[in-house]
Amino acid sequence: MRSLRVWVLPPILTAVRPRNRRPPLRGTRTRLHHASSPRGYAIGAENALHPSQSVEEETLPHYDPDEFYPVHIGEVFNGKYQVVGKLGFGAHSTVWLGRDMNTNQVPNYVTLKICTKTPTESIDREILAYRHLSSLRSSHPGLPHVRGLLDSFEVVRSDGSYHRCFVHQPLHLTMWDLQRLGGTSATFPQGMVKSALRYLLQALDFLHTEANVTHCDIKLSNIMLTVEDEGVLTDFEDAERQHPCPRKIVDHERTIYASRSFRLPRNHNWGSPVLCNLGEARIGGSYSYEEIQPEVYKALEIIMQTD
């Protein structure tokens, strides 16, 4: 049904990141181990949802099943990334937690973002942004707070169409999700806001002064927190293996899975913020009056189309 072709990007700035400047990430500690084999996952037939029920990406207004690659939990991509469970979905992608079976590091989890097959301007801009960032060499303290790319490849289907896949380091949840944990009217403590702004301003300073990139879509849902309690990753996989998520079996090829959330970190050990989603990013210093943000977030000069 599919074949793989590697879509190569150079490693993105990892070699020059100054460790003494980067906030401590317990999730990045490593221990040597041998490359692993694929693990077995339950089919989960006992959790099958009714065929008439719309699930996850099926609820999107313009959902086209042929646009989304039919990922299966337990499937192995690019010969080394095994899908562990579903993290979420969007209009142009689904996102999964996976294991890198070839790494010599523990934890060996990654995030797989598998895009829809029809190219979109957002996906194309994201590719250009990663290619541009990967060409830089920097020790800027804001660099660790811009999400990087670990790997990328394409899944080619039998009809010749393909799906781009981005491989990232796992992150926990968005600032928007964190705010919702406190209720719809919750606000962040002043200390947390000050700390988050410090890191985000460093990220923007790196993008603006060294990368010459404008993000164009800064909002709480595009700011994620690093994984400080690495146990949330192993617990996620254990939960999927012991209690398979609900799923809708469409046919012999396609199953729509329900997303699963990470548990909360122990001792409220939230990580530091990382600016994500470069799908609206613009490279270079030219003026642009394109529709790039919701009205509420637009700068006045963009609304008025003035310099």
CSV table of C-alpha atoms in Angstrom, one decimal:
chain,number,residue,atom,x,y,z
A,1,MET,CA,0.0,0.0,0.0
A,2,ARG,CA,2.9,2.4,0.6
A,3,SER,CA,6.6,2.8,0.3
A,4,LEU,CA,9.0,5.2,1.9
A,5,ARG,CA,11.3,7.8,0.5
A,6,VAL,CA,13.5,9.9,2.7
A,7,TRP,CA,13.0,13.6,2.6
A,8,VAL,CA,16.3,14.9,3.9
A,9,LEU,CA,16.9,18.0,6.0
A,10,PRO,CA,20.2,18.6,7.8
A,11,PRO,CA,20.1,18.3,11.7
A,12,ILE,CA,18.7,21.5,13.0
A,13,LEU,CA,21.3,23.3,15.2
A,14,THR,CA,21.5,20.6,17.8
A,15,ALA,CA,25.3,20.5,17.7
A,16,VAL,CA,25.8,24.0,18.8
A,17,ARG,CA,23.2,24.5,21.5
A,18,PRO,CA,25.0,25.6,24.7
A,19,ARG,CA,23.9,23.2,27.4
A,20,ASN,CA,24.8,25.6,30.2
A,21,ARG,CA,22.3,28.0,28.7
A,22,ARG,CA,19.5,25.6,28.1
A,23,PRO,CA,16.9,25.1,30.9
A,24,PRO,CA,17.3,21.6,32.4
A,25,LEU,CA,15.2,19.0,30.6
A,26,ARG,CA,15.0,15.7,32.5
A,27,GLY,CA,13.3,14.3,29.4
A,28,THR,CA,16.5,14.6,27.5
A,29,ARG,CA,18.7,12.5,29.9
A,30,THR,CA,19.9,9.3,28.2
A,31,ARG,CA,21.0,5.8,29.1
A,32,LEU,CA,22.6,3.3,26.7
A,33,HIS,CA,20.5,0.4,25.4
A,34,HIS,CA,20.3,-1.8,22.4
A,35,ALA,CA,18.0,-1.0,19.5
A,36,SER,CA,14.6,-2.5,20.1
A,37,SER,CA,12.1,-4.5,18.0
A,38,PRO,CA,8.5,-3.5,17.3
A,39,ARG,CA,6.1,-4.1,20.2
A,40,GLY,CA,2.7,-5.6,20.0
A,41,TYR,CA,-0.4,-3.6,20.6
A,42,ALA,CA,-4.0,-4.8,21.1
A,43,ILE,CA,-6.5,-4.4,18.3
A,44,GLY,CA,-8.9,-2.9,20.7
A,45,ALA,CA,-12.0,-4.4,19.2
A,46,GLU,CA,-13.8,-4.2,22.5
A,47,ASN,CA,-13.5,-0.4,22.4
A,48,ALA,CA,-14.8,-0.2,18.8
A,49,LEU,CA,-17.2,2.8,18.3
A,50,HIS,CA,-20.4,2.7,16.3
A,51,PRO,CA,-19.8,3.1,12.5
A,52,SER,CA,-22.2,6.0,12.4
A,53,GLN,CA,-20.3,8.0,15.0
A,54,SER,CA,-18.0,10.8,13.7
A,55,VAL,CA,-14.7,10.6,15.4
A,56,GLU,CA,-11.7,13.0,15.7
A,57,GLU,CA,-10.7,14.3,12.2
A,58,GLU,CA,-14.1,13.0,10.8
A,59,THR,CA,-15.7,16.0,12.7
A,60,LEU,CA,-13.8,18.5,10.6
A,61,PRO,CA,-16.1,20.6,8.3
A,62,HIS,CA,-14.3,19.6,5.1
A,63,TYR,CA,-13.0,16.2,6.1
A,64,ASP,CA,-11.9,14.0,3.2
A,65,PRO,CA,-10.7,10.5,4.3
A,66,ASP,CA,-8.5,10.2,1.3
A,67,GLU,CA,-6.4,13.2,2.4
A,68,PHE,CA,-5.4,11.6,5.7
A,69,TYR,CA,-3.0,8.7,5.8
A,70,PRO,CA,-4.6,5.7,7.6
A,71,VAL,CA,-2.1,5.4,10.5
A,72,HIS,CA,-2.4,2.3,12.7
A,73,ILE,CA,-1.1,2.0,16.3
A,74,GLY,CA,1.9,-0.3,16.2
A,75,GLU,CA,2.8,0.7,12.6
A,76,VAL,CA,6.5,1.3,11.8
A,77,PHE,CA,7.5,4.3,9.6
A,78,ASN,CA,10.8,4.8,7.9
A,79,GLY,CA,12.0,1.5,9.3
A,80,LYS,CA,12.4,2.8,12.8
A,81,TYR,CA,9.6,4.9,14.2
A,82,GLN,CA,6.8,2.7,15.7
A,83,VAL,CA,3.5,4.5,16.5
A,84,VAL,CA,2.6,4.2,20.2
A,85,GLY,CA,-0.7,6.2,20.3
A,86,LYS,CA,-2.5,9.2,19.0
A,87,LEU,CA,-1.9,12.7,20.5
A,88,GLY,CA,-4.2,14.8,18.3
A,89,PHE,CA,-5.3,16.0,14.9
A,90,GLY,CA,-5.8,19.1,12.9
A,91,ALA,CA,-7.2,20.3,9.6
A,92,HIS,CA,-4.0,19.2,7.8
A,93,SER,CA,-2.4,16.5,9.9
A,94,THR,CA,-2.6,13.9,12.7
A,95,VAL,CA,0.0,13.7,15.5
A,96,TRP,CA,1.2,10.6,17.2
A,97,LEU,CA,3.6,9.5,19.9
A,98,GLY,CA,6.2,7.1,18.5
A,99,ARG,CA,9.3,5.2,19.6
A,100,ASP,CA,12.6,5.5,17.7
A,101,MET,CA,13.7,1.8,17.7
A,102,ASN,CA,17.2,2.6,16.4
A,103,THR,CA,18.4,5.0,18.9
A,104,ASN,CA,20.8,4.2,21.7
A,105,GLN,CA,19.1,6.6,24.1
A,106,VAL,CA,16.4,6.3,26.7
A,107,PRO,CA,13.8,7.7,26.6
A,108,ASN,CA,13.5,7.0,22.9
A,109,TYR,CA,10.1,8.7,22.2
A,110,VAL,CA,9.4,11.1,19.4
A,111,THR,CA,6.4,12.9,18.0
A,112,LEU,CA,5.3,12.1,14.5
A,113,LYS,CA,3.2,14.8,12.6
A,114,ILE,CA,1.8,13.1,9.5
A,115,CYS,CA,0.4,15.7,7.0
A,116,THR,CA,-2.4,15.4,4.6
A,117,LYS,CA,-1.4,14.4,1.0
A,118,THR,CA,-2.5,17.6,-0.8
A,119,PRO,CA,0.2,20.3,-0.3
A,120,THR,CA,-1.0,23.4,1.5
A,121,GLU,CA,0.7,26.8,1.8
A,122,SER,CA,1.0,26.2,5.6
A,123,ILE,CA,2.9,22.9,5.2
A,124,ASP,CA,5.1,24.4,2.4
A,125,ARG,CA,6.0,27.4,4.6
A,126,GLU,CA,6.8,25.0,7.5
A,127,ILE,CA,9.2,23.1,5.2
A,128,LEU,CA,10.9,26.3,4.1
A,129,ALA,CA,11.3,27.5,7.7
A,130,TYR,CA,12.9,24.3,8.8
A,131,ARG,CA,15.2,24.3,5.9
A,132,HIS,CA,16.2,27.8,6.6
A,133,LEU,CA,16.8,27.3,10.3
A,134,SER,CA,18.8,24.1,9.6
A,135,SER,CA,21.2,26.2,7.6
A,136,LEU,CA,22.1,28.4,10.6
A,137,ARG,CA,24.8,28.0,13.3
A,138,SER,CA,23.9,29.8,16.5
A,139,SER,CA,24.5,29.7,20.3
A,140,HIS,CA,21.6,32.2,20.9
A,141,PRO,CA,19.8,31.4,24.2
A,142,GLY,CA,16.5,31.6,22.5
A,143,LEU,CA,17.2,28.8,20.1
A,144,PRO,CA,16.1,26.0,22.5
A,145,HIS,CA,12.7,27.7,22.8
A,146,VAL,CA,11.9,27.4,19.1
A,147,ARG,CA,10.8,23.9,18.2
A,148,GLY,CA,13.3,22.0,16.1
A,149,LEU,CA,13.1,19.2,13.6
A,150,LEU,CA,14.7,15.8,14.4
A,151,ASP,CA,14.0,14.1,11.1
A,152,SER,CA,11.6,14.1,8.2
A,153,PHE,CA,10.5,11.7,5.5
A,154,GLU,CA,7.6,11.0,3.1
A,155,VAL,CA,5.2,8.1,3.0
A,156,VAL,CA,4.4,7.2,-0.6
A,157,ARG,CA,1.1,5.6,-1.4
A,158,SER,CA,0.3,3.1,-4.2
A,159,ASP,CA,-1.2,5.9,-6.4
A,160,GLY,CA,2.0,7.9,-6.2
A,161,SER,CA,0.7,10.5,-3.8
A,162,TYR,CA,2.6,11.0,-0.6
A,163,HIS,CA,2.4,12.4,3.0
A,164,ARG,CA,5.1,14.4,4.6
A,165,CYS,CA,6.1,13.4,8.1
A,166,PHE,CA,7.8,15.7,10.6
A,167,VAL,CA,9.7,14.1,13.6
A,168,HIS,CA,10.0,16.2,16.7
A,169,GLN,CA,11.0,15.8,20.3
A,170,PRO,CA,7.9,15.2,22.4
A,171,LEU,CA,6.4,18.2,24.2
A,172,HIS,CA,3.8,18.1,26.9
A,173,LEU,CA,0.8,20.3,26.3
A,174,THR,CA,0.1,23.8,25.1
A,175,MET,CA,-0.2,26.9,27.3
A,176,TRP,CA,-3.9,27.0,26.2
A,177,ASP,CA,-4.5,23.5,27.5
A,178,LEU,CA,-2.7,24.4,30.7
A,179,GLN,CA,-4.9,27.4,31.2
A,180,ARG,CA,-8.0,25.3,30.6
A,181,LEU,CA,-7.0,23.0,33.5
A,182,GLY,CA,-7.9,25.8,35.8
A,183,GLY,CA,-11.3,26.4,34.3
A,184,THR,CA,-12.6,28.7,31.6
A,185,SER,CA,-12.0,31.8,33.6
A,186,ALA,CA,-8.6,30.8,34.9
A,187,THR,CA,-5.6,33.1,34.7
A,188,PHE,CA,-1.9,32.3,35.0
A,189,PRO,CA,0.0,33.3,38.1
A,190,GLN,CA,2.1,36.4,37.7
A,191,GLY,CA,5.4,34.5,38.3
A,192,MET,CA,4.6,32.0,35.6
A,193,VAL,CA,3.7,34.7,33.1
A,194,LYS,CA,7.0,36.6,33.7
A,195,SER,CA,9.0,33.4,33.4
A,196,ALA,CA,7.3,32.3,30.2
A,197,LEU,CA,7.6,35.8,28.6
A,198,ARG,CA,11.3,35.8,29.3
A,199,TYR,CA,11.8,32.5,27.4
A,200,LEU,CA,9.5,33.5,24.6
A,201,LEU,CA,11.1,36.9,24.1
A,202,GLN,CA,14.5,35.1,23.8
A,203,ALA,CA,12.9,32.8,21.2
A,204,LEU,CA,11.6,35.8,19.2
A,205,ASP,CA,14.9,37.6,19.5
A,206,PHE,CA,16.6,34.6,17.9
A,207,LEU,CA,14.1,34.4,15.1
A,208,HIS,CA,14.2,38.1,14.4
A,209,THR,CA,17.9,39.0,14.8
A,210,GLU,CA,19.7,35.8,13.7
A,211,ALA,CA,17.2,33.8,11.6
A,212,ASN,CA,15.4,36.8,10.0
A,213,VAL,CA,12.1,34.9,10.5
A,214,THR,CA,8.7,36.3,11.6
A,215,HIS,CA,6.5,33.7,13.3
A,216,CYS,CA,3.2,35.4,12.5
A,217,ASP,CA,1.0,33.1,14.6
A,218,ILE,CA,1.9,33.6,18.2
A,219,LYS,CA,-0.9,32.4,20.5
A,220,LEU,CA,-1.3,30.1,23.5
A,221,SER,CA,-2.1,27.1,21.4
A,222,ASN,CA,1.2,27.4,19.6
A,223,ILE,CA,3.3,27.6,22.8
A,224,MET,CA,4.0,24.2,24.3
A,225,LEU,CA,5.8,23.0,27.4
A,226,THR,CA,8.8,20.7,27.5
A,227,VAL,CA,8.5,17.3,29.2
A,228,GLU,CA,10.2,17.5,32.6
A,229,ASP,CA,8.7,14.3,34.0
A,230,GLU,CA,9.7,11.7,31.5
A,231,GLY,CA,7.4,9.2,33.1
A,232,VAL,CA,4.5,10.8,31.3
A,233,LEU,CA,5.8,9.2,28.1
A,234,THR,CA,6.2,5.7,29.3
A,235,ASP,CA,2.9,5.9,31.2
A,236,PHE,CA,1.2,7.0,27.9
A,237,GLU,CA,2.5,3.9,26.2
A,238,ASP,CA,1.6,1.6,29.1
A,239,ALA,CA,-1.9,3.0,29.2
A,240,GLU,CA,-2.4,2.3,25.4
A,241,ARG,CA,-1.1,-1.2,25.7
A,242,GLN,CA,-3.1,-2.1,28.8
A,243,HIS,CA,-6.3,-0.1,28.0
A,244,PRO,CA,-6.5,0.5,24.2
A,245,CYS,CA,-8.1,3.8,23.2
A,246,PRO,CA,-11.6,3.9,21.7
A,247,ARG,CA,-11.5,3.6,17.9
A,248,LYS,CA,-13.8,3.4,14.9
A,249,ILE,CA,-13.0,0.7,12.4
A,250,VAL,CA,-14.0,2.1,9.0
A,251,ASP,CA,-12.7,-0.7,6.8
A,252,HIS,CA,-9.8,-3.2,6.5
A,253,GLU,CA,-7.4,-0.3,5.8
A,254,ARG,CA,-8.6,2.7,7.9
A,255,THR,CA,-9.2,3.0,11.6
A,256,ILE,CA,-9.9,6.3,13.3
A,257,TYR,CA,-8.4,6.4,16.8
A,258,ALA,CA,-9.3,8.6,19.7
A,259,SER,CA,-6.6,10.9,21.0
A,260,ARG,CA,-5.0,10.2,24.4
A,261,SER,CA,-3.6,12.9,26.7
A,262,PHE,CA,-0.5,12.8,28.7
A,263,ARG,CA,-1.0,12.6,32.5
A,264,LEU,CA,-0.1,15.7,34.5
A,265,PRO,CA,3.5,15.8,35.7
A,266,ARG,CA,4.3,14.8,39.2
A,267,ASN,CA,4.8,17.7,41.7
A,268,HIS,CA,3.5,20.2,39.1
A,269,ASN,CA,6.8,19.9,37.4
A,270,TRP,CA,5.9,21.8,34.2
A,271,GLY,CA,8.6,22.5,31.7
A,272,SER,CA,9.7,25.7,29.9
A,273,PRO,CA,7.8,27.1,26.9
A,274,VAL,CA,8.7,26.3,23.3
A,275,LEU,CA,7.4,28.3,20.4
A,276,CYS,CA,5.9,25.9,17.8
A,277,ASN,CA,4.1,25.7,14.5
A,278,LEU,CA,6.0,27.5,11.8
A,279,GLY,CA,3.2,27.1,9.2
A,280,GLU,CA,2.6,30.9,9.0
A,281,ALA,CA,6.3,31.9,9.3
A,282,ARG,CA,7.7,34.4,6.8
A,283,ILE,CA,11.4,34.5,6.0
A,284,GLY,CA,13.1,37.8,5.1
A,285,GLY,CA,12.4,41.5,5.9
A,286,SER,CA,9.9,42.4,3.2
A,287,TYR,CA,6.5,43.8,4.2
A,288,SER,CA,3.5,41.5,3.9
A,289,TYR,CA,-0.2,42.3,4.3
A,290,GLU,CA,-1.5,38.8,3.9
A,291,GLU,CA,-4.1,37.4,6.2
A,292,ILE,CA,-1.9,35.7,8.7
A,293,GLN,CA,-3.7,36.0,12.1
A,294,PRO,CA,-7.1,36.3,13.7
A,295,GLU,CA,-8.2,39.9,13.9
A,296,VAL,CA,-7.8,40.0,17.7
A,297,TYR,CA,-4.1,39.3,17.4
A,298,LYS,CA,-3.2,41.5,14.5
A,299,ALA,CA,-1.0,44.5,14.8
A,300,LEU,CA,-2.7,47.8,14.0
A,301,GLU,CA,-0.4,48.5,11.0
A,302,ILE,CA,-1.4,45.2,9.5
A,303,ILE,CA,-5.1,46.0,9.9
A,304,MET,CA,-4.6,49.5,8.5
A,305,GLN,CA,-2.2,48.2,5.8
A,306,THR,CA,0.3,51.0,6.6
A,307,ASP,CA,4.0,50.9,7.1
